């Protein structure tokens, strides 16, 4: 198999072209538009569908399909009535660092928009996860996640009222929840269980995040514990699949592949 001299380490082998060389027409157009995106740079305005169809001598539907994939991959974004080149995806570390810290490390401005803070009796399945009795009061904190004022996710946090009785009066919902735990309450996180899956947002979630319902989302489930092993929070976070990637560091010591 021949590898291009400029093959990026994370790129598809042979740019995704099968050995028999036959590729869908839209994919060939997509590859050419990708080169154009590199030339335009972040924020660059893409030519219209009509112009792209004329340039590549294909139908507008073929161009439309290529653009749909580039939008889903996060290479493009809608801006007003036009389409522009998107910036790089936000990299969120899989660690006990907060969303705030992860976004700031990339030179972006984190923010949150409060949807609601409610107190309700803990249902049985949630009670089993956070080790409380069913019916014990819990807080549900729901916030839209922002990066430079762009809506990029939706976060639901569940914590017991007994442990955080003044959450509704002491906590600034635009700030870091982990910072509040650490600095105001002296609660240090020790470890967490985390699971990530790909889902489609519900109509309500898509409306809050400002995405089409068909856009794939990354759903993160987290159960965090303090240094004594007691559950602190149960979190459900949706991240836009076109704006986020996750990173982690893997240590040695395991069996070989």
Short mmCIF file of C-alpha atoms in Angstrom, two decimals:
data_model
loop_
_atom_site.label_atom_id
_atom_site.label_comp_id
_atom_site.label_asym_id
_atom_site.label_seq_id
_atom_site.Cartn_x
_atom_site.Cartn_y
_atom_site.Cartn_z
CA UNK A 1 0.00 0.00 0.00
CA UNK A 2 1.32 3.43 -0.95
CA UNK A 3 1.32 6.16 1.69
CA UNK A 4 1.53 9.84 0.71
CA UNK A 5 4.62 11.63 1.95
CA UNK A 6 2.38 14.16 3.71
CA UNK A 7 0.09 11.59 5.32
CA UNK A 8 -0.95 12.94 8.74
CA UNK A 9 -0.66 10.41 11.61
CA UNK A 10 -4.37 10.60 12.41
CA UNK A 11 -5.68 10.75 8.85
CA UNK A 12 -7.58 7.90 7.17
CA UNK A 13 -5.29 5.56 5.25
CA UNK A 14 -4.94 6.69 1.62
CA UNK A 15 -7.36 9.50 2.49
CA UNK A 16 -10.20 6.98 2.75
CA UNK A 17 -10.03 5.98 -0.93
CA UNK A 18 -10.61 2.21 -1.40
CA UNK A 19 -8.03 0.11 -3.18
CA UNK A 20 -10.24 -0.29 -6.29
CA UNK A 21 -10.17 3.50 -6.62
CA UNK A 22 -13.90 3.97 -7.11
CA UNK A 23 -15.30 6.61 -4.78
CA UNK A 24 -18.66 8.38 -4.59
CA UNK A 25 -18.76 11.62 -6.51
CA UNK A 26 -19.74 13.62 -3.40
CA UNK A 27 -16.67 12.29 -1.56
CA UNK A 28 -14.34 13.51 -4.29
CA UNK A 29 -15.99 16.93 -4.09
CA UNK A 30 -15.68 16.86 -0.32
CA UNK A 31 -11.94 16.20 -0.59
CA UNK A 32 -11.51 19.18 -2.94
CA UNK A 33 -13.56 21.46 -0.71
CA UNK A 34 -11.43 20.35 2.26
CA UNK A 35 -8.35 21.68 0.45
CA UNK A 36 -10.20 24.95 -0.13
CA UNK A 37 -10.96 25.20 3.61
CA UNK A 38 -7.24 24.98 4.38
CA UNK A 39 -6.63 27.88 1.98
CA UNK A 40 -9.45 30.04 3.37
CA UNK A 41 -8.52 29.56 7.03
CA UNK A 42 -10.72 29.90 10.11
CA UNK A 43 -13.64 32.25 9.56
CA UNK A 44 -13.21 32.26 5.79
CA UNK A 45 -16.45 32.50 3.82
CA UNK A 46 -17.21 29.49 1.64
CA UNK A 47 -18.49 30.07 -1.93
CA UNK A 48 -22.17 29.36 -2.50
CA UNK A 49 -23.46 25.90 -3.39
CA UNK A 50 -24.10 27.15 -6.92
CA UNK A 51 -20.53 28.41 -7.31
CA UNK A 52 -19.08 25.18 -5.92
CA UNK A 53 -21.27 23.09 -8.24
CA UNK A 54 -20.08 25.07 -11.26
CA UNK A 55 -16.45 24.93 -10.15
CA UNK A 56 -16.47 21.14 -9.71
CA UNK A 57 -18.93 20.41 -12.55
CA UNK A 58 -21.37 18.50 -10.37
CA UNK A 59 -24.97 18.95 -9.26
CA UNK A 60 -25.90 21.15 -6.31
CA UNK A 61 -27.21 18.07 -4.48
CA UNK A 62 -23.73 16.49 -4.74
CA UNK A 63 -22.21 19.65 -3.27
CA UNK A 64 -24.91 19.74 -0.60
CA UNK A 65 -24.07 16.20 0.52
CA UNK A 66 -20.36 17.04 0.73
CA UNK A 67 -21.12 20.15 2.79
CA UNK A 68 -23.43 18.21 5.11
CA UNK A 69 -20.58 15.87 6.03
CA UNK A 70 -18.14 18.73 6.55
CA UNK A 71 -20.69 20.43 8.82
CA UNK A 72 -21.18 17.25 10.86
CA UNK A 73 -17.42 16.82 11.16
CA UNK A 74 -17.08 20.36 12.49
CA UNK A 75 -15.01 21.66 9.55
CA UNK A 76 -17.72 24.22 8.66
CA UNK A 77 -20.32 26.21 10.56
CA UNK A 78 -23.31 28.29 9.58
CA UNK A 79 -23.01 32.05 10.05
CA UNK A 80 -26.03 34.10 9.13
CA UNK A 81 -27.01 33.08 5.61
CA UNK A 82 -23.51 31.88 4.73
CA UNK A 83 -21.12 29.08 5.66
CA UNK A 84 -17.64 29.72 7.08
CA UNK A 85 -14.61 27.63 8.00
CA UNK A 86 -14.84 26.49 11.62
CA UNK A 87 -11.99 26.66 14.10
CA UNK A 88 -10.36 23.58 15.64
CA UNK A 89 -12.41 21.40 17.96
CA UNK A 90 -12.22 21.97 21.69
CA UNK A 91 -10.20 19.25 23.40
CA UNK A 92 -11.67 18.23 26.73
CA UNK A 93 -9.41 16.07 28.93
CA UNK A 94 -10.90 12.95 30.46
CA UNK A 95 -9.87 13.88 33.98
CA UNK A 96 -11.26 15.44 37.15
CA UNK A 97 -10.36 18.88 35.82
CA UNK A 98 -13.38 21.13 35.33
CA UNK A 99 -14.86 22.21 32.01
CA UNK A 100 -13.66 25.75 32.86
CA UNK A 101 -10.04 24.65 33.15
CA UNK A 102 -10.16 22.60 29.96
CA UNK A 103 -11.54 25.47 27.86
CA UNK A 104 -9.18 28.09 29.32
CA UNK A 105 -6.15 25.94 28.50
CA UNK A 106 -7.03 26.37 24.82
CA UNK A 107 -7.26 30.14 25.00
CA UNK A 108 -11.06 30.20 24.90
CA UNK A 109 -13.40 31.95 27.33
CA UNK A 110 -15.62 29.48 29.23
CA UNK A 111 -19.12 30.40 30.30
CA UNK A 112 -22.43 28.91 31.32
CA UNK A 113 -26.06 29.89 31.01
CA UNK A 114 -28.35 28.72 33.80
CA UNK A 115 -31.44 26.81 32.66
CA UNK A 116 -32.63 25.89 36.13
CA UNK A 117 -31.77 24.87 39.68
CA UNK A 118 -34.45 22.62 41.17
CA UNK A 119 -34.86 20.67 44.38
CA UNK A 120 -36.80 17.39 44.24
CA UNK A 121 -37.07 14.00 45.99
CA UNK A 122 -34.37 11.64 44.74
CA UNK A 123 -35.76 8.80 42.56
CA UNK A 124 -34.66 5.24 43.28
CA UNK A 125 -32.18 4.68 40.40
CA UNK A 126 -30.36 7.96 41.10
CA UNK A 127 -30.39 7.27 44.85
CA UNK A 128 -28.62 3.96 44.26
CA UNK A 129 -25.86 5.71 42.30
CA UNK A 130 -25.18 8.53 44.76
CA UNK A 131 -25.68 6.33 47.86
CA UNK A 132 -28.68 8.08 49.47
CA UNK A 133 -32.14 6.93 50.44
CA UNK A 134 -34.89 7.25 47.82
CA UNK A 135 -36.88 10.41 48.43
CA UNK A 136 -33.99 12.30 50.02
CA UNK A 137 -33.88 15.85 48.58
CA UNK A 138 -31.40 16.47 45.76
CA UNK A 139 -30.49 19.45 43.60
CA UNK A 140 -30.66 19.34 39.81
CA UNK A 141 -28.48 22.04 38.25
CA UNK A 142 -28.89 22.42 34.47
CA UNK A 143 -26.67 24.76 32.45
CA UNK A 144 -25.78 25.40 28.82
CA UNK A 145 -22.00 25.29 28.31
CA UNK A 146 -20.41 28.16 26.38
CA UNK A 147 -17.03 28.75 24.75
CA UNK A 148 -16.51 32.36 23.63
CA UNK A 149 -20.31 32.76 23.85
CA UNK A 150 -20.86 29.82 21.47
CA UNK A 151 -23.22 27.18 22.83
CA UNK A 152 -21.32 23.89 22.85
CA UNK A 153 -23.02 21.63 25.39
CA UNK A 154 -25.66 21.01 28.03
CA UNK A 155 -24.84 19.86 31.56
CA UNK A 156 -27.11 18.32 34.21
CA UNK A 157 -25.62 17.92 37.70
CA UNK A 158 -27.29 16.05 40.58
CA UNK A 159 -26.06 16.53 44.18
CA UNK A 160 -27.66 15.99 47.58
CA UNK A 161 -29.18 18.93 49.42
CA UNK A 162 -27.80 17.57 52.70
CA UNK A 163 -24.24 18.02 51.46
CA UNK A 164 -24.78 21.32 49.63
CA UNK A 165 -27.66 22.97 51.53
CA UNK A 166 -26.93 26.52 50.30
CA UNK A 167 -26.25 25.77 46.64
CA UNK A 168 -29.17 27.99 45.60
CA UNK A 169 -27.87 31.04 47.49
CA UNK A 170 -24.06 30.65 47.55
CA UNK A 171 -23.22 29.32 44.12
CA UNK A 172 -22.74 31.54 41.07
CA UNK A 173 -24.20 29.44 38.21
CA UNK A 174 -21.82 31.05 35.70
CA UNK A 175 -18.78 29.79 37.61
CA UNK A 176 -17.02 26.45 38.02
CA UNK A 177 -18.93 23.96 40.16
CA UNK A 178 -15.69 22.17 41.05
CA UNK A 179 -14.19 25.50 42.10
CA UNK A 180 -17.18 26.03 44.41
CA UNK A 181 -16.75 22.57 45.95
CA UNK A 182 -13.04 23.11 46.51
CA UNK A 183 -12.90 26.75 47.58
CA UNK A 184 -16.17 27.27 49.48
CA UNK A 185 -16.84 23.82 50.91
CA UNK A 186 -13.37 22.25 51.11
CA UNK A 187 -14.51 19.19 49.15
CA UNK A 188 -11.71 17.62 47.12
CA UNK A 189 -12.56 15.11 44.39
CA UNK A 190 -10.73 11.82 44.58
CA UNK A 191 -11.87 9.75 41.61
CA UNK A 192 -14.71 9.25 39.17
CA UNK A 193 -16.32 6.70 36.88
CA UNK A 194 -16.97 8.01 33.38
CA UNK A 195 -18.72 6.65 30.31
CA UNK A 196 -19.03 8.25 26.86
CA UNK A 197 -21.45 7.35 24.09
CA UNK A 198 -22.77 8.87 20.87
CA UNK A 199 -26.42 9.97 20.85
CA UNK A 200 -28.82 12.31 19.10
CA UNK A 201 -30.16 15.16 21.18
CA UNK A 202 -33.81 15.30 22.11
CA UNK A 203 -35.82 18.16 20.56
CA UNK A 204 -35.56 20.09 23.85
CA UNK A 205 -31.79 19.54 24.11
CA UNK A 206 -31.20 20.52 20.48
CA UNK A 207 -33.16 23.73 21.05
CA UNK A 208 -31.14 24.62 24.16
CA UNK A 209 -27.77 23.89 22.53
CA UNK A 210 -28.83 25.44 19.22
CA UNK A 211 -28.08 22.46 16.98
CA UNK A 212 -30.08 20.45 14.44
CA UNK A 213 -31.63 17.32 16.02
CA UNK A 214 -29.70 15.15 13.52
CA UNK A 215 -26.29 16.36 14.74
CA UNK A 216 -24.45 13.59 16.61
CA UNK A 217 -23.70 14.48 20.23
CA UNK A 218 -21.15 13.07 22.67
CA UNK A 219 -22.90 12.09 25.91
CA UNK A 220 -20.73 11.88 29.01
CA UNK A 221 -21.93 10.21 32.22
CA UNK A 222 -19.84 10.86 35.33
CA UNK A 223 -20.11 9.75 38.95
CA UNK A 224 -17.57 11.65 41.05
CA UNK A 225 -16.41 10.76 44.56
CA UNK A 226 -14.47 12.66 47.21
CA UNK A 227 -11.12 11.57 48.63
CA UNK A 228 -12.94 9.36 51.16
CA UNK A 229 -14.80 7.52 48.43
CA UNK A 230 -18.22 9.08 49.05
CA UNK A 231 -20.27 10.04 45.96
CA UNK A 232 -20.39 13.80 45.36
CA UNK A 233 -22.19 14.28 42.05
CA UNK A 234 -23.88 12.51 39.19
CA UNK A 235 -23.42 14.41 35.92
CA UNK A 236 -24.94 14.01 32.47
CA UNK A 237 -23.27 16.23 29.88
CA UNK A 238 -24.01 16.55 26.18
CA UNK A 239 -21.20 17.91 24.02
CA UNK A 240 -21.59 18.91 20.38
CA UNK A 241 -19.96 16.23 18.26
CA UNK A 242 -18.83 18.83 15.73
CA UNK A 243 -17.11 21.02 18.33
CA UNK A 244 -15.54 18.59 20.82
CA UNK A 245 -13.00 15.83 21.08
CA UNK A 246 -11.76 14.09 24.22
CA UNK A 247 -8.19 13.35 25.24
CA UNK A 248 -6.58 11.19 27.90
CA UNK A 249 -3.16 9.81 28.81
CA UNK A 250 -2.76 6.03 29.06
CA UNK A 251 -0.07 4.59 31.32
CA UNK A 252 1.83 1.34 30.81
CA UNK A 253 1.76 -1.81 32.86
CA UNK A 254 -1.00 -3.72 31.05
CA UNK A 255 -0.81 -6.70 28.75
CA UNK A 256 0.26 -6.18 25.14
CA UNK A 257 -2.20 -6.05 22.27
#
